[in-house]
Coordinates of C-alpha atoms in Angstrom, one line a residue:
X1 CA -18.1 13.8 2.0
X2 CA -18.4 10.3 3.8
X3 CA -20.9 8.1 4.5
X4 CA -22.6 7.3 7.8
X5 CA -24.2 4.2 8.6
X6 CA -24.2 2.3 5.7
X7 CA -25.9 -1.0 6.4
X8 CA -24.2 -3.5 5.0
X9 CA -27.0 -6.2 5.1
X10 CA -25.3 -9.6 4.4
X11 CA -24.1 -10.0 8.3
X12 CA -28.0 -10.2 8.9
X13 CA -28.4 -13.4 7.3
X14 CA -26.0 -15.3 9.5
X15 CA -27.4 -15.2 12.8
X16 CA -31.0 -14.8 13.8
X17 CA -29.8 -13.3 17.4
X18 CA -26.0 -12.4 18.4
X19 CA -25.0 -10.9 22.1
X20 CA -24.7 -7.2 22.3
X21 CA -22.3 -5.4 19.4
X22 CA -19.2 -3.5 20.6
X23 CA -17.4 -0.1 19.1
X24 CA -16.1 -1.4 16.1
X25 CA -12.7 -0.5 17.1
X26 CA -12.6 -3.6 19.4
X27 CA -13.7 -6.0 16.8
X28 CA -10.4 -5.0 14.3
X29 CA -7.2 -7.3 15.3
X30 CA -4.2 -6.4 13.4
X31 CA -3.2 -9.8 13.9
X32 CA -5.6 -11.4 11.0
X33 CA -3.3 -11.3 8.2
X34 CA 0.3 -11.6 9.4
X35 CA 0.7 -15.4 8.8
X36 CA 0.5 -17.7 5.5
X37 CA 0.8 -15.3 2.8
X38 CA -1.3 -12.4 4.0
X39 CA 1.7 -10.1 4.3
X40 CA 0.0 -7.6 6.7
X41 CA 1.2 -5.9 9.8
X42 CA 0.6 -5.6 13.0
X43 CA 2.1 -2.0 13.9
X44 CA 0.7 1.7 14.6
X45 CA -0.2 3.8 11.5
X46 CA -3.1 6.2 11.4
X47 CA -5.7 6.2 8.5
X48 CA -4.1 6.6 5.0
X49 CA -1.1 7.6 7.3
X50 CA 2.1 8.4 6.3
X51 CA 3.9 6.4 9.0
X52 CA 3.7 2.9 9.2
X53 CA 5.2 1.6 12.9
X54 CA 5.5 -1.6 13.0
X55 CA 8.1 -4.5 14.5
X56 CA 10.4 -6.0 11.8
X57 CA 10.8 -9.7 12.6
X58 CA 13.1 -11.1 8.6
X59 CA 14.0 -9.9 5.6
X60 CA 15.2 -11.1 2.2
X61 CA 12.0 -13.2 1.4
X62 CA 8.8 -12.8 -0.2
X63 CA 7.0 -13.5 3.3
X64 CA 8.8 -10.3 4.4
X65 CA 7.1 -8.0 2.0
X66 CA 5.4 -5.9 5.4
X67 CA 8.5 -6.9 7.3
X68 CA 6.5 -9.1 9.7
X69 CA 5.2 -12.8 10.2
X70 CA 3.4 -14.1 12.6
X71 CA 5.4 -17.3 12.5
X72 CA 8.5 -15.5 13.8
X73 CA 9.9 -15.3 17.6
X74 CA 12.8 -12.7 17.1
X75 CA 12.3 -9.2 16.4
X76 CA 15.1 -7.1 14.5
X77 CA 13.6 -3.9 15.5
X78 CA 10.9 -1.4 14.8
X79 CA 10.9 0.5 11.5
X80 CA 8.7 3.7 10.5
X81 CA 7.3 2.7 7.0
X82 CA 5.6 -1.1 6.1
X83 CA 3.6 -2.3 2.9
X84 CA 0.3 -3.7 3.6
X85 CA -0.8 -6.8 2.0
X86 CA 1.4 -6.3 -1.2
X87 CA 3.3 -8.9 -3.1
X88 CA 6.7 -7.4 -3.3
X89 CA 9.3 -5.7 -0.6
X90 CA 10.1 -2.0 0.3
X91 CA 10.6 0.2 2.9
X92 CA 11.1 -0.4 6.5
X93 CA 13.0 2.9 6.2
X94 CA 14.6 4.1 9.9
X95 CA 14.7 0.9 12.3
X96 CA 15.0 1.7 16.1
X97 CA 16.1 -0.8 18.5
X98 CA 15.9 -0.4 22.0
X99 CA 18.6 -2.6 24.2
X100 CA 21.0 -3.0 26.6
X101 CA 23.2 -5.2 24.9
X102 CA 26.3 -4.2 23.9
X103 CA 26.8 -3.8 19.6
X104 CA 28.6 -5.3 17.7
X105 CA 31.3 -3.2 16.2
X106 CA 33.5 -5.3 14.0
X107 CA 32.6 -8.2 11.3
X108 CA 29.8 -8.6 9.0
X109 CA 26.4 -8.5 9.4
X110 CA 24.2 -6.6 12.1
X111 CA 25.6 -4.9 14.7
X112 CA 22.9 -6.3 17.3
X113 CA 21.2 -9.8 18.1
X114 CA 17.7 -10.5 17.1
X115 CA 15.5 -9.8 20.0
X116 CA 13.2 -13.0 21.3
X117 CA 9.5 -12.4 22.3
X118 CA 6.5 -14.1 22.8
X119 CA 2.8 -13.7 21.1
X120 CA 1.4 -13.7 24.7
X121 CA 3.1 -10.4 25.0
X122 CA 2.1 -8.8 21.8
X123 CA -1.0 -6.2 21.8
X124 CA -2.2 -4.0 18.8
X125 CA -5.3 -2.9 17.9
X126 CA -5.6 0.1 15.7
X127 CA -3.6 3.1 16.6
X128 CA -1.2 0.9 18.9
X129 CA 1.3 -2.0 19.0
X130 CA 3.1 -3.6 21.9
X131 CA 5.7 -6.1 23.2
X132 CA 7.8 -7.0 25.3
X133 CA 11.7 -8.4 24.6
X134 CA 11.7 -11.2 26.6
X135 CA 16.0 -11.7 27.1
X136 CA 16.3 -7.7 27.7
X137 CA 13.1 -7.1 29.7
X138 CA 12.1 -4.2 27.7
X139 CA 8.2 -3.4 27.2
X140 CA 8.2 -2.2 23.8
X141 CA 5.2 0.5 23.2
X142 CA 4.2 2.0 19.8
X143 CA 1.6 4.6 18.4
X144 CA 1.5 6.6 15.1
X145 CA 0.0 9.9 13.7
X146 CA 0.1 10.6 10.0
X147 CA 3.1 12.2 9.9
X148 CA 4.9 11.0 12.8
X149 CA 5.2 7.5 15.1
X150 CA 5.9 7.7 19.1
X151 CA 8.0 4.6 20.9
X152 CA 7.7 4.4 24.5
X153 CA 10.5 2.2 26.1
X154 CA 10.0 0.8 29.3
X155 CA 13.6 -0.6 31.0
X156 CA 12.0 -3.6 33.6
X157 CA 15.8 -4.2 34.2
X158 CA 18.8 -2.6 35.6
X159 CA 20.5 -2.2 33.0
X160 CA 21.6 0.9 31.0
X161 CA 19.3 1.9 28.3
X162 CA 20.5 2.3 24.8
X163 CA 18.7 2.6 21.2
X164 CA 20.5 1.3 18.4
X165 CA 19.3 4.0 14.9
X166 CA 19.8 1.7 11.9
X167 CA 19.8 2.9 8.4
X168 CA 21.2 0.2 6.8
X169 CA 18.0 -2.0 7.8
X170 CA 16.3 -3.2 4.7
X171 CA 13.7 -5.8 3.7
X172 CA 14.6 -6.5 0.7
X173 CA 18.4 -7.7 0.2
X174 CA 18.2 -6.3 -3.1
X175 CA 18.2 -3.3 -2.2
X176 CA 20.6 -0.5 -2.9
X177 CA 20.9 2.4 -0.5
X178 CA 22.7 5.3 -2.7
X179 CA 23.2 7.5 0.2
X180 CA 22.3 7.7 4.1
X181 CA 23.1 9.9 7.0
X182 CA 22.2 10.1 10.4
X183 CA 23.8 12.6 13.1
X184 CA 23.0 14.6 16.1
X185 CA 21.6 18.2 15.9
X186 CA 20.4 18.7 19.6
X187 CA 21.7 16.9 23.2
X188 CA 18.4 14.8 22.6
X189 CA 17.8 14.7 18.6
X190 CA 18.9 13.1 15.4
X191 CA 18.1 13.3 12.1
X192 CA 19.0 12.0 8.7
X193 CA 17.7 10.6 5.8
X194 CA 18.3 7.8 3.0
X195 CA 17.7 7.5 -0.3
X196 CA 17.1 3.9 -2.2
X197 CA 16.7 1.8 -4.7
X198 CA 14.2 -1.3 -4.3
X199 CA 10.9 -1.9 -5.7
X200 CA 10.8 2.1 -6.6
X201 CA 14.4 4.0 -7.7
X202 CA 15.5 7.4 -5.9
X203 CA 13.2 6.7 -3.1
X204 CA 13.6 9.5 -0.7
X205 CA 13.2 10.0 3.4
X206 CA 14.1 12.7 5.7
X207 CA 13.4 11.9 9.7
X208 CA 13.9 13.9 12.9
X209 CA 14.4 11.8 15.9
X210 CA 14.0 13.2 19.7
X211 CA 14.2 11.2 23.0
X212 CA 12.4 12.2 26.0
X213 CA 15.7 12.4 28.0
X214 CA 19.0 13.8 26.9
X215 CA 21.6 11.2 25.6
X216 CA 24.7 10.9 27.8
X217 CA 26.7 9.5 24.5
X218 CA 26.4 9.2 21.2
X219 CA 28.2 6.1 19.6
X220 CA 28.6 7.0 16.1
X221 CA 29.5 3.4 14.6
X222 CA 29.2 5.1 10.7
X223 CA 27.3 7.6 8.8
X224 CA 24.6 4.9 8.6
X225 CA 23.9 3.8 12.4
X226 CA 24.1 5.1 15.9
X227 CA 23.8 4.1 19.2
X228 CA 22.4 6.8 21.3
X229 CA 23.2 6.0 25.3
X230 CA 20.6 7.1 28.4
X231 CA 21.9 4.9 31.1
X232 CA 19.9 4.1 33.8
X233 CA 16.7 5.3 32.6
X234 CA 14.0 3.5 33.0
X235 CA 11.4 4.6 31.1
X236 CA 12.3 6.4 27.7
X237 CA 10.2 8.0 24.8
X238 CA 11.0 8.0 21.1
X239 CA 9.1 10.3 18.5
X240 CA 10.0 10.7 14.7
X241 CA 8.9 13.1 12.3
X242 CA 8.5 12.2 8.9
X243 CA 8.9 13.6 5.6
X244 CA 9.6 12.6 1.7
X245 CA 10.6 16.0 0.8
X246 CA 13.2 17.7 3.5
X247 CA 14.5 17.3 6.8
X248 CA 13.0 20.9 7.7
X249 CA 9.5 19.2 6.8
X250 CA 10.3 16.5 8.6
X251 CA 10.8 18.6 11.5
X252 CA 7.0 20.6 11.4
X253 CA 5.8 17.3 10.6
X254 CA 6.8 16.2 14.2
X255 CA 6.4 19.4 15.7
X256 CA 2.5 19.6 14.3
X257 CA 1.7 16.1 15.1
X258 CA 3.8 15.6 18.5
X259 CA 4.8 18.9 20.2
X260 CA 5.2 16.8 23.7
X261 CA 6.0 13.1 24.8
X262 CA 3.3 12.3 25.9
X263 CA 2.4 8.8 24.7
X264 CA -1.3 8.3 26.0
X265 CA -2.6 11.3 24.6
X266 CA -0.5 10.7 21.3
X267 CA -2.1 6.9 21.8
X268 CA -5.8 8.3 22.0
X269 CA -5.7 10.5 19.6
X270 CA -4.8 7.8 17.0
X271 CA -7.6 5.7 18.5
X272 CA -10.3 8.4 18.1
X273 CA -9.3 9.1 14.8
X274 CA -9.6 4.9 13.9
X275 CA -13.1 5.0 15.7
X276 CA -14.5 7.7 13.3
X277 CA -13.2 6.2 10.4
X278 CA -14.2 2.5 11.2
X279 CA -17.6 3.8 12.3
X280 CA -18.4 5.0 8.6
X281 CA -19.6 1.3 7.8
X282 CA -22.0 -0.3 10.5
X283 CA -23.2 -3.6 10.3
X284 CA -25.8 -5.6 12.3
X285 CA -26.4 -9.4 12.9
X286 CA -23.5 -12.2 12.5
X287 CA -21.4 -13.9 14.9
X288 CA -18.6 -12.1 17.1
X289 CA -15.9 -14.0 14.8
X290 CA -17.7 -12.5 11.6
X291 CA -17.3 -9.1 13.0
X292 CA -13.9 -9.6 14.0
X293 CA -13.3 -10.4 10.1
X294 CA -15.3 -7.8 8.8
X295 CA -13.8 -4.9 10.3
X296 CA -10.6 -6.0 10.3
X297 CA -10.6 -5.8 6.6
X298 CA -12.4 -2.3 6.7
X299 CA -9.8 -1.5 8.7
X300 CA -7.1 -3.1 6.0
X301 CA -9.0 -1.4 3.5
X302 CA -8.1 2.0 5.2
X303 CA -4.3 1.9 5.7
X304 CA -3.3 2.3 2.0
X305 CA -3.0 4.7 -0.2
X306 CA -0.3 6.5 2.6
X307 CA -0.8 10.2 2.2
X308 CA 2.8 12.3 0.6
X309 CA 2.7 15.6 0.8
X310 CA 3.6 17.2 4.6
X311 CA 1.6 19.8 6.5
X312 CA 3.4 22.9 4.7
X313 CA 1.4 20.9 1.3
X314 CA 4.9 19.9 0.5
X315 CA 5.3 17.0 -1.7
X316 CA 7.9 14.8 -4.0
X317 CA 6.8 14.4 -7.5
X318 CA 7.8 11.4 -9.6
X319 CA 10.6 13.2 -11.3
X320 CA 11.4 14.4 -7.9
X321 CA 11.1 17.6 -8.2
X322 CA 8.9 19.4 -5.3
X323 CA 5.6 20.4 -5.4
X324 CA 2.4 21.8 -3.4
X325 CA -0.7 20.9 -3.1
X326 CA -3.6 23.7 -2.8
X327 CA -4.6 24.0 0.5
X328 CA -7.3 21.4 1.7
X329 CA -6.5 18.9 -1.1
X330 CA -4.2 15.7 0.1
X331 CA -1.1 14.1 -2.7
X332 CA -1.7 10.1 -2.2
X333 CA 0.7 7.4 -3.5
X334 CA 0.8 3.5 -3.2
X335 CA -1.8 2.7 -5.4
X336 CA -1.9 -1.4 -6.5
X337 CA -4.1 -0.5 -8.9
X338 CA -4.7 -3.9 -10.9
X339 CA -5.6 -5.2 -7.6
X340 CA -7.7 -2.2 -6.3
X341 CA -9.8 -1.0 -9.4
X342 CA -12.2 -4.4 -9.0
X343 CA -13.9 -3.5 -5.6
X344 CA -12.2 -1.2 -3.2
X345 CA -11.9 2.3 -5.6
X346 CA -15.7 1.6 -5.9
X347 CA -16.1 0.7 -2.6
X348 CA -14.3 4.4 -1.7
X349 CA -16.5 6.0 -4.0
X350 CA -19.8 4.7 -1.4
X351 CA -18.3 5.6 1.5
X352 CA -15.6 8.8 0.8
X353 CA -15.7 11.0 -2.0
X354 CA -13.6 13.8 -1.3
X355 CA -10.9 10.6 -0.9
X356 CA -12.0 9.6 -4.4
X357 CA -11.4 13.2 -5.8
X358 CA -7.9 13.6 -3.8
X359 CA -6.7 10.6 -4.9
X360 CA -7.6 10.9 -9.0
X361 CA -5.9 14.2 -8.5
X362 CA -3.4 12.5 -7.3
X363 CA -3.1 10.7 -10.4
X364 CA -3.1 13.1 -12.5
X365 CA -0.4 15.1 -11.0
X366 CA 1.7 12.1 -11.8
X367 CA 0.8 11.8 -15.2
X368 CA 1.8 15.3 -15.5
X369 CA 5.3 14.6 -14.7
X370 CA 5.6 11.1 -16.6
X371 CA 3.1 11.2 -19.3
X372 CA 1.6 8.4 -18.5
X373 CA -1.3 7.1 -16.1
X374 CA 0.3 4.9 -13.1
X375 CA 0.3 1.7 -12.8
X376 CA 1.6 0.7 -9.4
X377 CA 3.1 4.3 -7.7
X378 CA 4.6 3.9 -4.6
X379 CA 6.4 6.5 -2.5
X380 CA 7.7 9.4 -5.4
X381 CA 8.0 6.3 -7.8
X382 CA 6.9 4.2 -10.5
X383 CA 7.0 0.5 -10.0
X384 CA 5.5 -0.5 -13.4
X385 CA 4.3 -3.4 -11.7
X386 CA 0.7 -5.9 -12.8
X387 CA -0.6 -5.1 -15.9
X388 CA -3.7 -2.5 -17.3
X389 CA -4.4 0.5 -17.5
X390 CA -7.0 0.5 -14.5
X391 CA -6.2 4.5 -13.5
X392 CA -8.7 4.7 -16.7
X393 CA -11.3 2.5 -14.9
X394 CA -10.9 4.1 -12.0
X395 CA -11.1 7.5 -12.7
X396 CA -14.1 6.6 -15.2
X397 CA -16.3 5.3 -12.2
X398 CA -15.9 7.7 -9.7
X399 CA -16.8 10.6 -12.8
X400 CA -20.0 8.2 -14.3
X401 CA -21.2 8.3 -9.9
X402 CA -21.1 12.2 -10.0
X403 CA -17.4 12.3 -8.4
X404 CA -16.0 15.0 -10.1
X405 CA -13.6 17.4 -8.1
X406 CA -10.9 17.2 -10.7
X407 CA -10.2 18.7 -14.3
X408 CA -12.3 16.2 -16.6
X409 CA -10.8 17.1 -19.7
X410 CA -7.8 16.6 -19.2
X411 CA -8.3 13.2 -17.1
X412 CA -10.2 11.9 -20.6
X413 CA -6.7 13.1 -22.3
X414 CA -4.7 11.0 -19.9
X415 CA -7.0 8.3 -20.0
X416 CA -6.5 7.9 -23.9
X417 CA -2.6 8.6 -23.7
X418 CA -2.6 6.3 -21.5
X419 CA -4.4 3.5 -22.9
X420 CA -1.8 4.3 -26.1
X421 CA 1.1 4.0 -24.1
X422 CA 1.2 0.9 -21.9
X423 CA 4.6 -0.7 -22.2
X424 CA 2.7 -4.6 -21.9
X425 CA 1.7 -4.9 -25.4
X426 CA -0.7 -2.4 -26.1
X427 CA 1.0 -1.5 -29.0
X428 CA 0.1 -5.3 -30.4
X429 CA -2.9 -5.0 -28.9
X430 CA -3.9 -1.5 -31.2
X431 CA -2.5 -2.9 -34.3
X432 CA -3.8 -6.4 -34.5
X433 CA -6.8 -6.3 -31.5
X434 CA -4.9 -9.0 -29.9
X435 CA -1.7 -9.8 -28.3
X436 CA 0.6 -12.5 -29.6
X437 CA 1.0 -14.9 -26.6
X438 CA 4.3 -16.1 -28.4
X439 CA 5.8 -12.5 -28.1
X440 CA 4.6 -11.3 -24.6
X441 CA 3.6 -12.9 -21.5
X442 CA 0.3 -12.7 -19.6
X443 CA -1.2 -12.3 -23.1
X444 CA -4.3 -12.9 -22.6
X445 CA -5.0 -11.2 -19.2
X446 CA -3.4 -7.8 -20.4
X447 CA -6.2 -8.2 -23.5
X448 CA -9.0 -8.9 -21.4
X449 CA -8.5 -6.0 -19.4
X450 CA -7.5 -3.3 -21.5
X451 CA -10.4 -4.2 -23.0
X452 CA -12.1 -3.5 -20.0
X453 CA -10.7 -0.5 -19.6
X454 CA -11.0 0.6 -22.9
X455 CA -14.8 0.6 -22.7
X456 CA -14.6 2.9 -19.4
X457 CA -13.1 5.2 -21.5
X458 CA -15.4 5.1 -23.6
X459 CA -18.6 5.5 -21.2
X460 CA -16.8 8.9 -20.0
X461 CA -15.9 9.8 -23.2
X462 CA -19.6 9.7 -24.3
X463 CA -21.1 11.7 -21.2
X464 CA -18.2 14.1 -22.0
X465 CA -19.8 14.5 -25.7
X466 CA -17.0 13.2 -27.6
X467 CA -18.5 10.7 -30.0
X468 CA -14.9 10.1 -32.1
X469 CA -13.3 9.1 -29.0
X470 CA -16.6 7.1 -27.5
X471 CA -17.0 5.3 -31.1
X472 CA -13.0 4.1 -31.3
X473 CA -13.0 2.6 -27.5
X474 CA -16.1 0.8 -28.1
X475 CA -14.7 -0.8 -30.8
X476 CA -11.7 -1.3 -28.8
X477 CA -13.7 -3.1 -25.6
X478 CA -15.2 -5.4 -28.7
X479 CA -11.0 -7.0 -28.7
X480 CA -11.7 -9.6 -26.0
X481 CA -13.5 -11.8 -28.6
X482 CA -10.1 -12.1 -30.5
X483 CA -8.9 -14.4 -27.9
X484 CA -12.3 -16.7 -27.6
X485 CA -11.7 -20.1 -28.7
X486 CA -15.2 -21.8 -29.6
X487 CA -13.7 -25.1 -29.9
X488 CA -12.8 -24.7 -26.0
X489 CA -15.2 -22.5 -24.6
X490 CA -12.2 -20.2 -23.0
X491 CA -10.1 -17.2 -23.3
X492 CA -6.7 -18.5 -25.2
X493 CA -4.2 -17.6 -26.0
X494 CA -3.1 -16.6 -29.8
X495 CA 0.3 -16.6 -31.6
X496 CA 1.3 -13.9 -34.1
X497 CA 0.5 -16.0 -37.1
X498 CA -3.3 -16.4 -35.7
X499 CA -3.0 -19.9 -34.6
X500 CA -4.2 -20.8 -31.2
X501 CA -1.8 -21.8 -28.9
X502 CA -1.1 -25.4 -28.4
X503 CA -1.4 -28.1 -25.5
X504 CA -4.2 -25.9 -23.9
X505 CA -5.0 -26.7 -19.7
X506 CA -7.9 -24.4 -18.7
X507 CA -6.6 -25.6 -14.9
X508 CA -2.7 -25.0 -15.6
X509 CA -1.4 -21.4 -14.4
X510 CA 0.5 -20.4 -17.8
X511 CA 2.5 -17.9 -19.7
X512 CA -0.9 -16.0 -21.1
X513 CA -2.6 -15.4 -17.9
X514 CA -1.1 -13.5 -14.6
X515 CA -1.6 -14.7 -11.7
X516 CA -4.2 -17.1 -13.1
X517 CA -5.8 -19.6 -14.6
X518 CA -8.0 -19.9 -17.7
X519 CA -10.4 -20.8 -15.7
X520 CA -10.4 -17.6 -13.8
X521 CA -10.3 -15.5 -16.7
X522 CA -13.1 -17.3 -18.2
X523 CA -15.8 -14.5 -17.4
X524 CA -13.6 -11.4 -17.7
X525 CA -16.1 -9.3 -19.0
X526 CA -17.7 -7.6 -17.1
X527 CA -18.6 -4.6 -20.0
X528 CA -20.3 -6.7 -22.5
X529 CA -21.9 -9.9 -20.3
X530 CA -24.6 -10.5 -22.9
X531 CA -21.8 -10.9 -25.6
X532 CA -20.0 -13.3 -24.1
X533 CA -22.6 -15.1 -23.0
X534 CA -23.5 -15.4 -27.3
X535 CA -19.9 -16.3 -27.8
X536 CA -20.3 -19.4 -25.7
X537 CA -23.4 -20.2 -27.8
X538 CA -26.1 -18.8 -25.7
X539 CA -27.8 -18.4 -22.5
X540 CA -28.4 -22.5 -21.9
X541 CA -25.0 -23.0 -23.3
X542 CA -23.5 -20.7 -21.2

């Protein structure tokens, strides 16, 4: 089920009057995001999509975790699969690159120039991206489907056309491609697929690539990268099936989402479907530039988690062995879950259930395989990355809200497994109730949130009737006063002999916190306010 016209009230209290609201499609600009260290992009993907088709402009630095900044003015191509907003790189599997430069066939390095462009070129909104390559004169057009993304090239020169398919593209140097192939199968398709190790190990994609026209040649540089020849065409389409699981899926992928070339229609069904989904959430009052922020991060909010299994139901599980999903149900991965479990899962739990239910099935069909609750999945992977075991929280309040399309039973199970299992201290941290800062990092954090999550737990567990399990994880959520220093008035952190750590700065980002400060961590408790408000000494003390 979602949620119509929820009114969310605060815009009302910035403006007493504001000029006449548009769709909220035209407020969203993919734009907000892609400088500093927002590590956004600007490309086509539809919502939750699979496909993510966006402009690639560097690589090999933390700024090019979506493979895009807005302070670039060369382009190394456009690539089917991005990151949004993450802190880390991956992807930017199957770069295109439309020219008519000659490559470069001997040497190191890539086998084509970056290509300049302007911002004053650039368009996106959602559904659709566009440039144009100032040096080659090429009008670069993209739009995406779940399953698929559709490049329309438009040749403003004279020149022959060509398309450079790069599998060796990467964003992060790191990474390690264990095998990749592309070839031609038809006088106007390719396909391949590579497999990788970066953020995630054994990451797996299959792709099917057909051009409007026929090629004329096919310069096969390696078993990595092609350059298919059109000469003098001036106007050339692009579409690409995806898939995680098989080439053949890859293929009804494309052939469900894209049976034609025709890029407008392909371009206004990806709007429509953005203007029903953004249209969940209305909002009333507020300046034009508040709307513009608002929906651009509804629309951000509505990108990730990237759906996995194909339209046969098809799907890679994290042991990579092949699964299906029943039919009408939807296999999501990419879930940052430390950095999700605060406010968007409960914000998806006002506004879509049957997401909710799809996506703690989800889940749960990877702790099947692993034995363990995720942390951070992406793709068919594990990336172990942050720290928690926030799956519990967020499976515990979608089921405490009447969100409940899933086996119960055996999400409790993998919630206490789970919370037994955690390979950042939670062994410490169910022997002695805290974790020594002098043996593991980010001490303190990883306390005050299994903590956290161990009271969830709990709350289900009771609704569920199972007082044992209720009655050990509220004793559990009580662990966060271990780590309250009185003489400081913060969360601190405590070596292995019981001692409190030494030259404390509540302003200093250190070893016991992630990402933090003590500062910040100073009211993590949001499951027991009134006891830490009595650890501090009380209410006027507090």
């Amino acid at each position: 089920m979602k949620y119509t016209d929820l009114l969310v009230g605060g815009l009302c209290l910035f403006c007493a009057c504001s000029s006449p609201q548009k769709n909220p499609i035209d407020y969203v600009d993919p734009f907000i995001g892609t400088g500093f260290h927002g590590h956004t992009y600007p490309g086509a993907t539809a919502p939750f999509g699979a496909v993510q088709l966006s402009p690639d402009t560097r690589r090999g630095n933390w700024d090019a975790s979506s493979g895009y900044h807005y302070s670039d003015s060369t382009i190394l191509g456009f690539s089917h699969t991005h990151l949004s907003g993450t802190g880390c790189q991956d992807l930017g599997d199957v770069l295109l690159r439309p020219t008519t430069q000659p490559v470069r066939t001997e040497g190191e390095g890539d086998i084509f120039l970056p290509a300049a462009f302007s911002h004053d070129s650039e368009k996106a909104r959602p559904g659709y991206y566009a440039v144009e390559l100032a040096d080659e004169q090429i009008k670069v057009e993209l739009t995406a489907t779940t399953f698929a993304g559709m490049h329309r090239y438009s040749y403003l020169n004279d020149k022959d056309a060509s398309v450079i398919v790069d599998l060796t593209h990467i964003l992060n140097t790191d990474d390690f491609i264990y095998e990749a192939e592309v070839k031609q199968t038809a006088d106007n398709e390719l396909v391949g697929m590579r497999r990788t190790r970066s953020w995630v190990d054994n990451q797996y994609i299959y792709f099917v690539l057909q051009f409007s026209k026929p090629i004329q040649e096919l310069q096969q540089l390696n078993e990595k990268q092609a350059v298919a020849r059109f000469g003098q065409e001036r106007e050339l389409i692009a579409k690409v099936g995806l898939s995680i699981v098989s080439v053949e899926n890859a293929r009804e992928n494309l052939l469900h989402d894209m049976p034609d070339f025709n890029f407008d229609a392909v371009c206004q069904q990806a709007k429509s479907a953005w203007e029903e989904e953004l249209s969940i959430v209305s909002v009333k009052g507020g300046t034009e530039a508040q709307r513009t922020n608002f929906y651009t991060a509804w629309y951000h909010s509505l990108v990730v988690p990237n759906r996995t299994n194909d339209i046969n139901n098809q799907y890679r599980r994290h042991d990579s062995s092949i699964a299906v999903t029943p039919e009408g149900k939807t296999s999501y991965s990419t879930f940052s879950t430390w950095d999700t479990f605060r406010a968007w899962h409960p914000l998806m739990t006002l506004t879509d259930t049957d997401l909710v239910n799809n996506m703690i099935q989800s889940l749960l069909n990877m702790y099947e395989v692993t034995g363990e609750l995720p942390i951070w999945p992406l793709s068919s992977g594990e990336t172990g990355t942050m720290i928690g075991y926030h799956s519990a929280s967020i499976i515990a309040d979608a089921y405490m809200k009447g969100i409940r399309g899933y086996d119960a039973e055996k999400a409790l199970e993998a919630m206490v497994v789970s919370s037994n299992k955690n390979a950042k201290g939670s062994d410490y941290y169910t022997k002695y109730g805290f974790i020594p800062s002098n043996i593991k990092r980010e001490s303190v954090s990883c306390l005050l949130e299994y903590a956290y999550d161990d009271w969830t737990i709990a709350q289900m567990a009771k609704d569920m009737g199972k007082e044992d399990i209720y009655q050990e994880y509220m004793e559990r959520a009580l662990n966060y006063c271990n780590v309250f220093d009185g003489n400081v008035r913060f969360f601190h952190g405590k070596c292995l002999d019981g001692n409190w750590e030494e030259k404390f700065n509540p302003a200093a980002v250190g070893h016991e916190f992630t990402e933090a400060t003590a500062w910040q961590y100073r009211f993590f408790v949001p499951h027991d306010v009134n006891g830490m408000i009595q650890l501090f000494g009380g209410k006027e003390t507090f």
